[in-house]
Every structure is written in structure tokens, then in C-alpha cells.
């Protein structure tokens, strides 16, 4: 059987996920791995690791620990990348389970819109190989928000660890969360966002398939004339942005939608020999007719 790697931080969300999956008996105990990653951001993070290991032993489940020393100034993106690198390398054929719930989804949508991700901001939390039992169909409880998680915690009298960084406004996610707490959504409103997310996620996957077929080969030549043709109508401009997004992602460049729009404009207007600077000083040099990523 394919292994199920449960990403357990020790916080209330992941401890509820662990308990619900274990109690459901849907998966054999021998197929479940409890994985914890110590980012090395907080001085007391070692206590979280010890707590999760102890709980895994109580459930009779295999435990894996990953460690890093990211430091107190580490960004949320850096922490996420290090965590997923650890999870992905435990077993390349396993499915990773995370405890993202309905409120996390809404926070992610809000963050993406703030960052200017465009329509794709409504299709977040869609990483290949990652399963989210509080959001996916036909699972433990569809869908599950923070209120339901706390109710389950009280009912089962579960122990959990509180991450002190959750109260800090240093991270954008926390600032968004604190503002949303002042303007709480009803469960029905959350469900509306959830339904939009499911539709948008399916649409994104369909678009990605089409775009992948249109992309030049990695390291190949992109014709500038192509973008001039696409510039003739609004749909073509949107297709151009999707092509540029897919092309930059493929070579490890993360650009916002405004940055991609600037890139598109440069393709249309820059002269031969001029260079465009993508994030992290990735310079794209134009010839009269083409460029390469």
C-alpha cells in the first residue's frame, strides 16, 4: 500500500487530523507515517518535536523528524519550502496529508489577492502529491473549519502545542488572519468561497494542460512575433501572461502578475540587445525576433 505521510506540527489542526485519521481506521497503521519538521525558527521548537514524537508512539505509528536552522528571520516561503523538501524526500511515492482547513483556504485566497496573483489566487492550496482531508471530497468531514476543529478537540480532549508565532504580525498570513477575525464570515459564506475554489482549481488544471502543450521546449526560443499576434485582443493578452507564467515557473523564476505584465510589454516594445530584469536578477536578452528563458 502507498504510504500516507501526515504532516504534524503539534498544533491543534494537525493533531485533530492525526486523531481523526487514526480513529477512522481507513488506513492501516503500518501505512501511516507521522512526520514533523523543526524549522529552527523558535528557541523552544524542540519541545514541539518531542511532543509529536510522543504522540506518534502513543498511537503506535512510525515517526520521522526533519530539522533545519532557518533562524528567527526566516520567511514563511522559506519555511514552507524547507518543510516540503523534507516531506517529499521521506518517500517519493507516498501521499502527504496536511491539515489545511476552510479558514486556511480563505486566508490563502486573501493573501494571493494581496500579492497580485490574479485569478489564480482563487485556486491555491493545490500542490501535486498533497492531500488535504479537511477540504477534499469524500473524506473525514467535508469541509471542516476552525470552529469544527476546536469542537472535535474538546470532544476528544486532545492535547496540542500552541505556536507562539501565530500571534505575531510579522507574517502576512497572521496579519490577514487577525483582520478576518474582526470581520468573521458565516459558515455559509465560507462554503461559497470553498465552492468557487473547487471550480477554479479544476479550471486551472485544464488551462495548465493546454498551456504546457503550447510552451517552447525548455531552453528553446520564444518568438516575439507570437506575442504581437496575441496582443490583438484581451483573450490573447491573457494567454500570453499564462505562457510567461508557465515558462518562468519552469525555470525556477517566481514572478507576480504585474511583473509578468511588464515582461509582456517588454517583449512587445524592447529593441534588439536590450535586457529585461525578472526577479532575482534573471536577465532576459532580446534579439530582434526572439528571446530565451
CSV table of N, CA and C in Angstrom, one decimal, residues 111-253:
chain,number,residue,atom,x,y,z
A,111,UNK,N,-4.5,36.3,0.8
A,111,UNK,CA,-3.1,36.6,0.7
A,111,UNK,C,-2.7,36.7,-0.8
A,112,UNK,N,-3.2,35.7,-1.6
A,112,UNK,CA,-2.8,35.7,-3.0
A,112,UNK,C,-3.4,37.0,-3.7
A,113,UNK,N,-4.5,37.4,-3.4
A,113,UNK,CA,-5.1,38.6,-4.0
A,113,UNK,C,-4.2,39.8,-3.6
A,114,UNK,N,-3.8,39.9,-2.3
A,114,UNK,CA,-3.0,41.0,-1.9
A,114,UNK,C,-1.7,41.0,-2.6
A,115,UNK,N,-1.2,39.8,-3.0
A,115,UNK,CA,0.1,39.7,-3.7
A,115,UNK,C,0.0,39.9,-5.2
A,116,UNK,N,-1.3,40.1,-5.6
A,116,UNK,CA,-1.4,40.3,-7.1
A,116,UNK,C,-1.3,39.1,-8.0
A,117,UNK,N,-1.8,38.0,-7.5
A,117,UNK,CA,-1.7,36.8,-8.3
A,117,UNK,C,-2.8,36.6,-9.3
A,118,UNK,N,-3.8,37.5,-9.4
A,118,UNK,CA,-4.8,37.5,-10.4
A,118,UNK,C,-5.8,36.3,-10.1
A,119,UNK,N,-6.4,35.8,-11.1
A,119,UNK,CA,-7.4,34.8,-11.0
A,119,UNK,C,-6.9,33.5,-10.3
A,120,UNK,N,-5.6,33.2,-10.5
A,120,UNK,CA,-5.0,32.0,-9.9
A,120,UNK,C,-5.1,32.1,-8.3
A,121,UNK,N,-5.3,33.3,-7.8
A,121,UNK,CA,-5.3,33.4,-6.3
A,121,UNK,C,-6.5,32.6,-5.7
A,122,UNK,N,-7.5,32.3,-6.5
A,122,UNK,CA,-8.6,31.6,-6.0
A,122,UNK,C,-8.4,30.0,-6.2
A,123,UNK,N,-7.3,29.6,-6.7
A,123,UNK,CA,-7.0,28.2,-6.9
A,123,UNK,C,-5.8,27.7,-6.1
A,124,UNK,N,-5.5,28.4,-5.0
A,124,UNK,CA,-4.4,28.0,-4.1
A,124,UNK,C,-4.6,26.7,-3.4
A,125,UNK,N,-3.6,26.3,-2.6
A,125,UNK,CA,-3.7,25.0,-1.9
A,125,UNK,C,-3.9,23.8,-2.9
A,126,UNK,N,-3.2,23.8,-3.9
A,126,UNK,CA,-3.3,22.8,-4.9
A,126,UNK,C,-2.0,22.2,-5.4
A,127,UNK,N,-1.2,21.7,-4.4
A,127,UNK,CA,0.1,21.2,-4.7
A,127,UNK,C,0.1,19.7,-5.0
A,128,UNK,N,0.7,19.3,-6.1
A,128,UNK,CA,0.7,17.9,-6.5
A,128,UNK,C,1.3,17.1,-5.4
A,129,UNK,N,0.6,15.9,-5.2
A,129,UNK,CA,1.1,15.0,-4.2
A,129,UNK,C,0.7,15.3,-2.7
A,130,UNK,N,-0.1,16.3,-2.6
A,130,UNK,CA,-0.6,16.7,-1.2
A,130,UNK,C,-2.1,16.6,-1.1
A,131,UNK,N,-2.5,15.9,-0.1
A,131,UNK,CA,-3.9,15.6,0.2
A,131,UNK,C,-4.3,16.4,1.4
A,132,UNK,N,-5.5,17.0,1.3
A,132,UNK,CA,-6.0,17.8,2.5
A,132,UNK,C,-7.3,17.3,2.9
A,133,UNK,N,-7.3,16.4,3.9
A,133,UNK,CA,-8.6,15.7,4.3
A,133,UNK,C,-9.7,16.6,4.8
A,134,UNK,N,-9.4,17.8,5.3
A,134,UNK,CA,-10.4,18.7,5.7
A,134,UNK,C,-11.0,19.5,4.6
A,135,UNK,N,-10.5,19.4,3.4
A,135,UNK,CA,-11.0,20.1,2.2
A,135,UNK,C,-11.4,19.2,1.1
A,136,UNK,N,-10.8,18.1,0.9
A,136,UNK,CA,-11.0,17.2,-0.2
A,136,UNK,C,-12.4,16.5,-0.1
A,137,UNK,N,-12.9,16.0,-1.2
A,137,UNK,CA,-14.2,15.3,-1.2
A,137,UNK,C,-14.1,13.9,-0.6
A,138,UNK,N,-15.2,13.5,-0.1
A,138,UNK,CA,-15.4,12.1,0.4
A,138,UNK,C,-14.3,11.8,1.4
A,139,UNK,N,-14.1,12.6,2.4
A,139,UNK,CA,-13.1,12.4,3.4
A,139,UNK,C,-13.8,12.4,4.8
A,140,UNK,N,-13.0,12.8,5.8
A,140,UNK,CA,-13.4,12.7,7.1
A,140,UNK,C,-14.6,13.6,7.5
A,141,UNK,N,-14.6,14.8,7.0
A,141,UNK,CA,-15.6,15.8,7.3
A,141,UNK,C,-15.5,16.9,6.3
A,142,UNK,N,-16.5,17.0,5.4
A,142,UNK,CA,-16.3,18.0,4.3
A,142,UNK,C,-17.3,19.1,4.4
A,143,UNK,N,-16.8,20.3,4.3
A,143,UNK,CA,-15.5,20.7,4.7
A,143,UNK,C,-15.4,21.0,6.2
A,144,UNK,N,-14.2,21.3,6.7
A,144,UNK,CA,-14.1,21.5,8.1
A,144,UNK,C,-13.4,22.8,8.4
A,145,UNK,N,-14.0,23.6,9.2
A,145,UNK,CA,-13.3,24.9,9.6
A,145,UNK,C,-12.8,24.9,11.0
A,146,UNK,N,-12.2,26.0,11.4
A,146,UNK,CA,-11.6,26.1,12.7
A,146,UNK,C,-12.5,25.8,13.9
A,147,UNK,N,-13.8,26.3,13.7
A,147,UNK,CA,-14.8,26.0,14.8
A,147,UNK,C,-15.0,24.5,15.0
A,148,UNK,N,-15.2,23.8,13.9
A,148,UNK,CA,-15.4,22.4,13.9
A,148,UNK,C,-14.2,21.7,14.5
A,149,UNK,N,-13.0,22.1,14.2
A,149,UNK,CA,-11.7,21.6,14.7
A,149,UNK,C,-11.7,21.7,16.2
A,150,UNK,N,-12.0,22.9,16.7
A,150,UNK,CA,-12.0,23.1,18.2
A,150,UNK,C,-13.0,22.3,18.9
A,151,UNK,N,-14.2,22.1,18.2
A,151,UNK,CA,-15.3,21.3,18.8
A,151,UNK,C,-14.8,19.9,19.0
A,152,UNK,N,-14.1,19.4,17.9
A,152,UNK,CA,-13.6,18.0,17.9
A,152,UNK,C,-12.6,17.8,19.0
A,153,UNK,N,-11.7,18.9,19.1
A,153,UNK,CA,-10.6,18.8,20.1
A,153,UNK,C,-11.2,18.7,21.5
A,154,UNK,N,-12.2,19.5,21.8
A,154,UNK,CA,-12.9,19.4,23.1
A,154,UNK,C,-13.6,18.1,23.4
A,155,UNK,N,-14.2,17.6,22.3
A,155,UNK,CA,-14.9,16.3,22.5
A,155,UNK,C,-14.0,15.2,22.8
A,156,UNK,N,-12.8,15.2,22.1
A,156,UNK,CA,-11.9,14.1,22.3
A,156,UNK,C,-10.8,14.4,23.3
A,157,UNK,N,-10.9,15.6,23.9
A,157,UNK,CA,-9.9,16.0,24.9
A,157,UNK,C,-8.5,15.9,24.5
A,158,UNK,N,-8.2,16.4,23.3
A,158,UNK,CA,-6.9,16.2,22.7
A,158,UNK,C,-5.9,17.2,23.2
A,159,UNK,N,-4.6,16.8,23.3
A,159,UNK,CA,-3.5,17.7,23.6
A,159,UNK,C,-3.0,18.3,22.4
A,160,UNK,N,-2.4,19.5,22.4
A,160,UNK,CA,-1.8,20.1,21.3
A,160,UNK,C,-0.8,21.2,21.8
A,161,UNK,N,0.0,21.6,20.9
A,161,UNK,CA,1.0,22.7,21.2
A,161,UNK,C,0.6,24.0,20.5
A,162,UNK,N,0.8,25.1,21.2
A,162,UNK,CA,0.4,26.4,20.6
A,162,UNK,C,1.7,27.1,20.0
A,163,UNK,N,1.7,27.4,18.7
A,163,UNK,CA,2.8,28.1,18.1
A,163,UNK,C,2.7,29.5,18.4
A,164,UNK,N,3.8,30.0,19.1
A,164,UNK,CA,3.8,31.4,19.5
A,164,UNK,C,3.8,32.4,18.4
A,165,UNK,N,4.3,32.0,17.2
A,165,UNK,CA,4.4,32.9,16.1
A,165,UNK,C,3.1,33.2,15.5
A,166,UNK,N,2.1,32.4,15.8
A,166,UNK,CA,0.7,32.6,15.3
A,166,UNK,C,0.1,33.9,15.7
A,167,UNK,N,0.7,34.5,16.8
A,167,UNK,CA,0.1,35.8,17.3
A,167,UNK,C,0.9,37.0,16.8
A,168,UNK,N,2.0,36.7,16.1
A,168,UNK,CA,2.9,37.8,15.6
A,168,UNK,C,2.4,38.3,14.3
A,169,UNK,N,2.4,39.7,14.2
A,169,UNK,CA,2.0,40.3,12.9
A,169,UNK,C,3.2,40.4,11.9
A,170,UNK,N,4.3,39.8,12.3
A,170,UNK,CA,5.5,39.8,11.4
A,170,UNK,C,5.2,39.1,10.1
A,171,UNK,N,4.3,38.1,10.1
A,171,UNK,CA,4.0,37.3,8.9
A,171,UNK,C,2.6,37.8,8.3
A,172,UNK,N,2.6,37.9,7.0
A,172,UNK,CA,1.4,38.4,6.3
A,172,UNK,C,0.2,37.6,6.6
A,173,UNK,N,0.4,36.3,6.7
A,173,UNK,CA,-0.8,35.4,6.9
A,173,UNK,C,-1.4,35.7,8.3
A,174,UNK,N,-0.6,36.0,9.3
A,174,UNK,CA,-1.1,36.4,10.6
A,174,UNK,C,-1.9,37.7,10.6
A,175,UNK,N,-1.3,38.7,9.8
A,175,UNK,CA,-2.0,40.0,9.7
A,175,UNK,C,-3.4,39.8,9.0
A,176,UNK,N,-3.4,39.0,8.0
A,176,UNK,CA,-4.7,38.7,7.3
A,176,UNK,C,-5.6,38.0,8.2
A,177,UNK,N,-5.1,37.1,9.0
A,177,UNK,CA,-6.0,36.3,9.9
A,177,UNK,C,-6.6,37.2,11.0
A,178,UNK,N,-5.8,38.1,11.5
A,178,UNK,CA,-6.3,39.0,12.6
A,178,UNK,C,-7.3,39.9,12.1
A,179,UNK,N,-7.2,40.4,10.9
A,179,UNK,CA,-8.2,41.3,10.3
A,179,UNK,C,-9.5,40.5,10.0
A,180,UNK,N,-9.3,39.3,9.5
A,180,UNK,CA,-10.5,38.4,9.3
A,180,UNK,C,-11.3,38.1,10.6
A,181,UNK,N,-10.5,37.9,11.6
A,181,UNK,CA,-11.2,37.7,12.9
A,181,UNK,C,-12.1,38.8,13.4
A,182,UNK,N,-11.7,40.0,12.9
A,182,UNK,CA,-12.5,41.2,13.3
A,182,UNK,C,-13.8,41.3,12.4
A,183,UNK,N,-13.7,40.6,11.2
A,183,UNK,CA,-14.9,40.6,10.3
A,183,UNK,C,-15.2,39.1,9.9
A,184,UNK,N,-15.6,38.4,10.9
A,184,UNK,CA,-15.8,36.9,10.7
A,184,UNK,C,-16.9,36.6,9.6
A,185,UNK,N,-16.6,35.6,8.8
A,185,UNK,CA,-17.5,35.1,7.8
A,185,UNK,C,-18.4,34.0,8.4
A,186,UNK,N,-19.6,33.9,8.0
A,186,UNK,CA,-20.5,32.9,8.4
A,186,UNK,C,-20.1,31.6,7.7
A,187,UNK,N,-20.5,30.4,8.2
A,187,UNK,CA,-20.1,29.2,7.6
A,187,UNK,C,-20.6,29.1,6.1
A,188,UNK,N,-21.8,29.7,5.9
A,188,UNK,CA,-22.4,29.7,4.5
A,188,UNK,C,-21.5,30.5,3.6
A,189,UNK,N,-21.0,31.6,4.1
A,189,UNK,CA,-20.1,32.4,3.2
A,189,UNK,C,-18.7,31.7,3.0
A,190,UNK,N,-18.3,31.0,4.0
A,190,UNK,CA,-17.1,30.2,3.8
A,190,UNK,C,-17.3,29.1,2.7
A,191,UNK,N,-18.5,28.5,2.7
A,191,UNK,CA,-18.8,27.5,1.8
A,191,UNK,C,-18.9,28.0,0.3
A,192,UNK,N,-19.3,29.3,0.2
A,192,UNK,CA,-19.3,29.9,-1.1
A,192,UNK,C,-17.9,30.0,-1.7
A,193,UNK,N,-17.0,30.4,-0.8
A,193,UNK,CA,-15.6,30.5,-1.3
A,193,UNK,C,-15.0,29.1,-1.6
A,194,UNK,N,-15.4,28.1,-0.8
A,194,UNK,CA,-15.0,26.8,-1.0
A,194,UNK,C,-15.4,26.2,-2.3
A,195,UNK,N,-16.7,26.5,-2.7
A,195,UNK,CA,-17.2,26.0,-4.0
A,195,UNK,C,-16.5,26.7,-5.1
A,196,UNK,N,-16.3,28.0,-5.0
A,196,UNK,CA,-15.5,28.7,-6.0
A,196,UNK,C,-14.1,28.1,-6.2
A,197,UNK,N,-13.5,27.8,-5.1
A,197,UNK,CA,-12.1,27.2,-5.1
A,197,UNK,C,-12.1,25.9,-5.9
A,198,UNK,N,-13.1,25.1,-5.6
A,198,UNK,CA,-13.1,23.8,-6.3
A,198,UNK,C,-13.3,24.0,-7.8
A,199,UNK,N,-14.1,24.9,-8.2
A,199,UNK,CA,-14.3,25.1,-9.6
A,199,UNK,C,-13.1,25.7,-10.3
A,200,UNK,N,-12.5,26.7,-9.5
A,200,UNK,CA,-11.3,27.4,-10.1
A,200,UNK,C,-10.1,26.4,-10.2
A,201,UNK,N,-10.0,25.5,-9.2
A,201,UNK,CA,-8.9,24.6,-9.2
A,201,UNK,C,-9.0,23.7,-10.4
A,202,UNK,N,-10.2,23.2,-10.7
A,202,UNK,CA,-10.4,22.4,-11.9
A,202,UNK,C,-10.1,23.1,-13.2
A,203,UNK,N,-10.5,24.4,-13.2
A,203,UNK,CA,-10.3,25.2,-14.4
A,203,UNK,C,-8.8,25.5,-14.6
A,204,UNK,N,-8.1,25.7,-13.5
A,204,UNK,CA,-6.6,26.0,-13.5
A,204,UNK,C,-5.9,24.8,-14.1
A,205,UNK,N,-6.3,23.6,-13.7
A,205,UNK,CA,-5.6,22.4,-14.1
A,205,UNK,C,-5.9,22.1,-15.6
A,206,UNK,N,-7.1,22.5,-16.1
A,206,UNK,CA,-7.3,22.4,-17.5
A,206,UNK,C,-6.5,23.4,-18.3
A,207,UNK,N,-6.4,24.6,-17.8
A,207,UNK,CA,-5.6,25.6,-18.5
A,207,UNK,C,-4.1,25.3,-18.5
A,208,UNK,N,-3.7,24.7,-17.4
A,208,UNK,CA,-2.2,24.4,-17.3
A,208,UNK,C,-1.9,23.3,-18.3
A,209,UNK,N,-2.8,22.4,-18.6
A,209,UNK,CA,-2.6,21.3,-19.6
A,209,UNK,C,-2.4,21.9,-21.0
A,210,UNK,N,-3.3,22.8,-21.3
A,210,UNK,CA,-3.3,23.4,-22.6
A,210,UNK,C,-2.0,24.3,-22.8
A,211,UNK,N,-1.7,25.1,-21.8
A,211,UNK,CA,-0.5,25.9,-21.8
A,211,UNK,C,0.8,25.1,-22.0
A,212,UNK,N,0.8,24.0,-21.3
A,212,UNK,CA,2.0,23.1,-21.3
A,212,UNK,C,2.3,22.6,-22.7
A,213,UNK,N,1.2,22.4,-23.5
A,213,UNK,CA,1.4,21.9,-24.9
A,213,UNK,C,1.8,23.0,-25.8
A,214,UNK,N,1.6,24.3,-25.4
A,214,UNK,CA,2.0,25.4,-26.3
A,214,UNK,C,3.4,25.9,-26.0
A,215,UNK,N,4.0,25.6,-24.8
A,215,UNK,CA,5.3,26.2,-24.5
A,215,UNK,C,6.4,25.7,-25.4
A,216,UNK,N,7.3,26.5,-25.7
A,216,UNK,CA,8.5,26.1,-26.4
A,216,UNK,C,9.3,25.1,-25.4
A,217,UNK,N,10.2,24.3,-26.0
A,217,UNK,CA,11.0,23.4,-25.1
A,217,UNK,C,11.8,24.2,-24.2
A,218,UNK,N,12.1,23.6,-23.0
A,218,UNK,CA,12.9,24.3,-22.0
A,218,UNK,C,14.3,24.7,-22.6
A,219,UNK,N,14.6,26.0,-22.5
A,219,UNK,CA,15.8,26.5,-23.1
A,219,UNK,C,15.7,26.9,-24.6
A,220,UNK,N,14.5,26.7,-25.1
A,220,UNK,CA,14.2,26.9,-26.5
A,220,UNK,C,14.0,28.4,-26.8
A,221,UNK,N,13.7,28.7,-28.0
A,221,UNK,CA,13.5,30.1,-28.5
A,221,UNK,C,12.0,30.5,-28.4
A,222,UNK,N,11.7,31.7,-27.9
A,222,UNK,CA,10.4,32.2,-27.8
A,222,UNK,C,10.3,33.3,-28.9
A,223,UNK,N,9.4,33.2,-29.8
A,223,UNK,CA,9.3,34.2,-30.9
A,223,UNK,C,8.5,35.4,-30.5
A,224,UNK,N,9.0,36.6,-30.6
A,224,UNK,CA,8.4,37.8,-30.2
A,224,UNK,C,7.1,38.1,-31.1
A,225,UNK,N,7.2,37.7,-32.3
A,225,UNK,CA,6.0,37.9,-33.2
A,225,UNK,C,4.8,37.2,-32.7
A,226,UNK,N,5.0,36.1,-32.0
A,226,UNK,CA,3.9,35.4,-31.4
A,226,UNK,C,3.1,36.3,-30.4
A,227,UNK,N,3.8,37.0,-29.6
A,227,UNK,CA,3.2,37.9,-28.6
A,227,UNK,C,2.5,39.1,-29.3
A,228,UNK,N,3.1,39.5,-30.4
A,228,UNK,CA,2.4,40.6,-31.1
A,228,UNK,C,1.1,40.2,-31.7
A,229,UNK,N,1.0,38.9,-32.1
A,229,UNK,CA,-0.3,38.4,-32.6
A,229,UNK,C,-1.3,38.3,-31.4
A,230,UNK,N,-0.8,37.8,-30.3
A,230,UNK,CA,-1.6,37.6,-29.1
A,230,UNK,C,-2.1,38.9,-28.5
A,231,UNK,N,-1.4,40.0,-28.8
A,231,UNK,CA,-1.7,41.3,-28.3
A,231,UNK,C,-2.9,42.0,-29.0
A,232,UNK,N,-3.5,41.3,-30.0
A,232,UNK,CA,-4.6,41.9,-30.7
A,232,UNK,C,-5.9,41.9,-30.0
A,233,UNK,N,-6.1,41.1,-29.0
A,233,UNK,CA,-7.3,41.1,-28.2
A,233,UNK,C,-7.1,40.7,-26.8
A,234,UNK,N,-8.0,41.0,-25.9
A,234,UNK,CA,-7.9,40.7,-24.5
A,234,UNK,C,-7.6,39.3,-24.1
A,235,UNK,N,-8.3,38.4,-24.8
A,235,UNK,CA,-8.1,37.0,-24.6
A,235,UNK,C,-6.6,36.6,-24.9
A,236,UNK,N,-6.1,37.1,-26.0
A,236,UNK,CA,-4.7,36.8,-26.4
A,236,UNK,C,-3.7,37.3,-25.4
A,237,UNK,N,-4.0,38.5,-24.8
A,237,UNK,CA,-3.1,39.0,-23.8
A,237,UNK,C,-3.1,38.2,-22.6
A,238,UNK,N,-4.2,37.6,-22.2
A,238,UNK,CA,-4.3,36.7,-21.0
A,238,UNK,C,-3.6,35.4,-21.3
A,239,UNK,N,-3.7,34.9,-22.5
A,239,UNK,CA,-3.0,33.7,-22.9
A,239,UNK,C,-1.4,34.0,-22.8
A,240,UNK,N,-1.0,35.1,-23.3
A,240,UNK,CA,0.4,35.5,-23.2
A,240,UNK,C,0.9,35.5,-21.8
A,241,UNK,N,0.1,36.0,-20.9
A,241,UNK,CA,0.5,36.0,-19.5
A,241,UNK,C,0.6,34.6,-18.9
A,242,UNK,N,-0.3,33.8,-19.3
A,242,UNK,CA,-0.3,32.4,-18.8
A,242,UNK,C,1.0,31.7,-19.4
A,243,UNK,N,1.3,31.9,-20.6
A,243,UNK,CA,2.5,31.3,-21.2
A,243,UNK,C,3.8,31.8,-20.5
A,244,UNK,N,3.9,33.1,-20.2
A,244,UNK,CA,5.0,33.6,-19.5
A,244,UNK,C,5.1,33.1,-18.1
A,245,UNK,N,4.0,33.0,-17.4
A,245,UNK,CA,4.0,32.4,-16.0
A,245,UNK,C,4.5,31.0,-16.0
A,246,UNK,N,4.0,30.2,-17.0
A,246,UNK,CA,4.4,28.8,-17.0
A,246,UNK,C,5.9,28.7,-17.4
A,247,UNK,N,6.3,29.5,-18.3
A,247,UNK,CA,7.7,29.5,-18.7
A,247,UNK,C,8.7,29.9,-17.6
A,248,UNK,N,8.3,30.9,-16.9
A,248,UNK,CA,9.2,31.4,-15.8
A,248,UNK,C,9.2,30.4,-14.6
A,249,UNK,N,8.0,29.8,-14.3
A,249,UNK,CA,8.0,28.8,-13.2
A,249,UNK,C,8.9,27.6,-13.6
A,250,UNK,N,8.8,27.2,-14.8
A,250,UNK,CA,9.6,26.0,-15.3
A,250,UNK,C,11.1,26.2,-15.1
A,251,UNK,N,11.6,27.4,-15.2
A,251,UNK,CA,13.0,27.7,-15.0
A,251,UNK,C,13.3,28.2,-13.6
A,252,UNK,N,12.3,28.1,-12.7
A,252,UNK,CA,12.6,28.5,-11.3
A,252,UNK,C,12.5,30.0,-10.9
A,253,UNK,N,11.8,30.7,-11.8
A,253,UNK,CA,11.6,32.1,-11.5
A,253,UNK,C,10.2,32.4,-11.0
